[in-house]
Amino acid sequence: MRNAVKVSVVITVYNLEKYIEEAIRSALCQTYPAYEVIIVDDCSTDNSAFCINKFKDVITYIKMAENSGVLMATLEGIKRSTGDIVAFLDGDDIWMPTKLEETVRVFQENEKVILVTHNYDIIDGEGYLIEKSDLTKKNIALITKDQPDIELLSARVKNSILGYRGMWLGSAYCIRRTAFNQIEFDVFMDSFDIPNFRRMCYQDHLIAQYTILTNHSQAQVFLIDKRLFKYRLYGANSSGVSNTVESALSTIKRGSANVLATSTLVSRFDVSDDIKRRQRYMQLEYEYLKALYSKKYLVAIKLFRKLMRSTWTKDQKGKEIKRLSAVLLLGPSKFLALKSK
């Protein structure tokens, strides 16, 4: 009989009083019970703490000393966790009841697996299902269409994560604790002489890419093609939805910092030229958007032409042609205000 795998759940929260209770319940009501549920509150200013304390007897509550960003909150959760597997949940998302059972089974059946992710549903702010096919869903369909064996599946998922080709992480992914060296990760992050760099970075792709690259090439990642969580898409967290130039530039700055970290990481390892190229083009996309929304139109058009020739898909080209045309016609402020409605 297999020894029971202990799963630590790390939930990060910042001003999510409307959703955090449902997220916590989804973690507690699993067919495979979590060993511990750790909630890291990044100094919320709403009633999130009150909502979390309703579960004080069955969770571990950590409040950051100051608002530090989602990466730092996630790392604090990992540091305080003790399980064999660490699973991540954003405080406004919802897990399906079999989420942990399905992912633990993969880790149990193959000791080479260091990271597991899966498919998902999209819901709105009120919890209603949104039928939407995005880049990730299209990529998952492409990866799994010929039912690849685990080696080929792992290679495809690694390529998608490292090359930003459309692979959902966030509330979907779990890592094997022994595969993530947090001390060495901290040293890597400290190598960037940029003020508040950690605060600017997102947690999911950075931790996932670090885990993949710092383990043996034979280590595997796995994709479960089942919808095991609900991603809540609404105004406050809609990717790319900013109604002011200031908020748009802030989002771009965070994305750019994240890609700087991952591209630096990738450059230190023996990965394909395609992955390195994808990372460079991601940085170019952020430079293009920054120039566009800062009204540096000549720079933006130059970058736009380069990206049109080199990296964007047919769908992306259509989307970016519309964006560029609208911004040039309306100006950044009016375009963003209309886009967010």
Phi, psi and omega in degrees: 000133181293145171291143181295133177276127179271126181249124172263128177257127178247116179249125177257142187222136166211110178053059181235041183303331183285335190239341191298325181296319179294322177297314180298314179301322181294330177282327181280333185260053180262147177293335170247105188296139174290145176289323178204147176241115183251124181247122181252114181264116183274053178061054177299147179252001177259208182265023180302317181299319178299316180295318181295321183294347173296339183250019190301335182280346185235005179226166171253123184254124178239129175248124179297149181294329176208161179296117191237355181097160188292327179296312181295322178295318179296315180297324177296321177296317178298316181301322183273351184276159183229002184283170177284326180240140176246122180247142186247140180219124173285145188292356176244008178256174184224130174273147168287154185301332183263009183309305183290322178302315182294317183285321178299321179303319180296314179298321180293322186280343182214107183291346178283342183287127180247344182211137177232136172226179185200177180281177187200164170256160175245131177235162178268186183299337180261002177094006180276139182296135175250119177277102185216129177257110181254185182301320181295314181298320177295320180292320178298318178299320180292318182295322189259358190299328181257017179049063184293154174289173189296326180294314180291319177301315180300316180298319181292319181290319176303313181299321180292318181290313183289331182257011180051048183264009180105082176213118185284136176239262175044239181279007181263328194267154175228151176233152172282127186307316184293349182271351183241112179267100186291328179296314179292327176297318178298320178297317178299313182294327179289347181285349179268114182273063182231124181303136177057030185298315181298322181297328183281338187276147172280164186265328196284302181296324182295312179294319181295313180295320178298317180298316180295312188286331184268006175250164182304147182299338179279349176296144188243152170242155188225142177244123174266117182275059175225149181274096188253004169206162179249118177271124183270116182253112182208178188312312187290337184233009180294120183301125177082358181266102177230134184262001176225158177297320181300313181291324178296315180293327176294316178297317179297319179298318179293315180297320180295319178297319180297315180291326175301316180295313183289324179291324175296317178298311181300323183296342183270357184234162181277087178241168184294154177298329180297318179295315179298321179294318179298319179297318179297319181291329175298318178295321177297323179298317179293322177296321178298311181295321178299315179295319182296311183283346176266007179065026173267072194292325179295318177295316181299316181294322177299314179292322178303313180297320180295317180291325178298323182281332195248328193223326188290142174284174179301316179296317180296320179300315179299317180296317184285331174298316179296318180298309182300315181298316182293319180293319179295327181280314188261335190092154183302315186298311182292321178300312182294322178297317180289322182296328185279350183280000000 
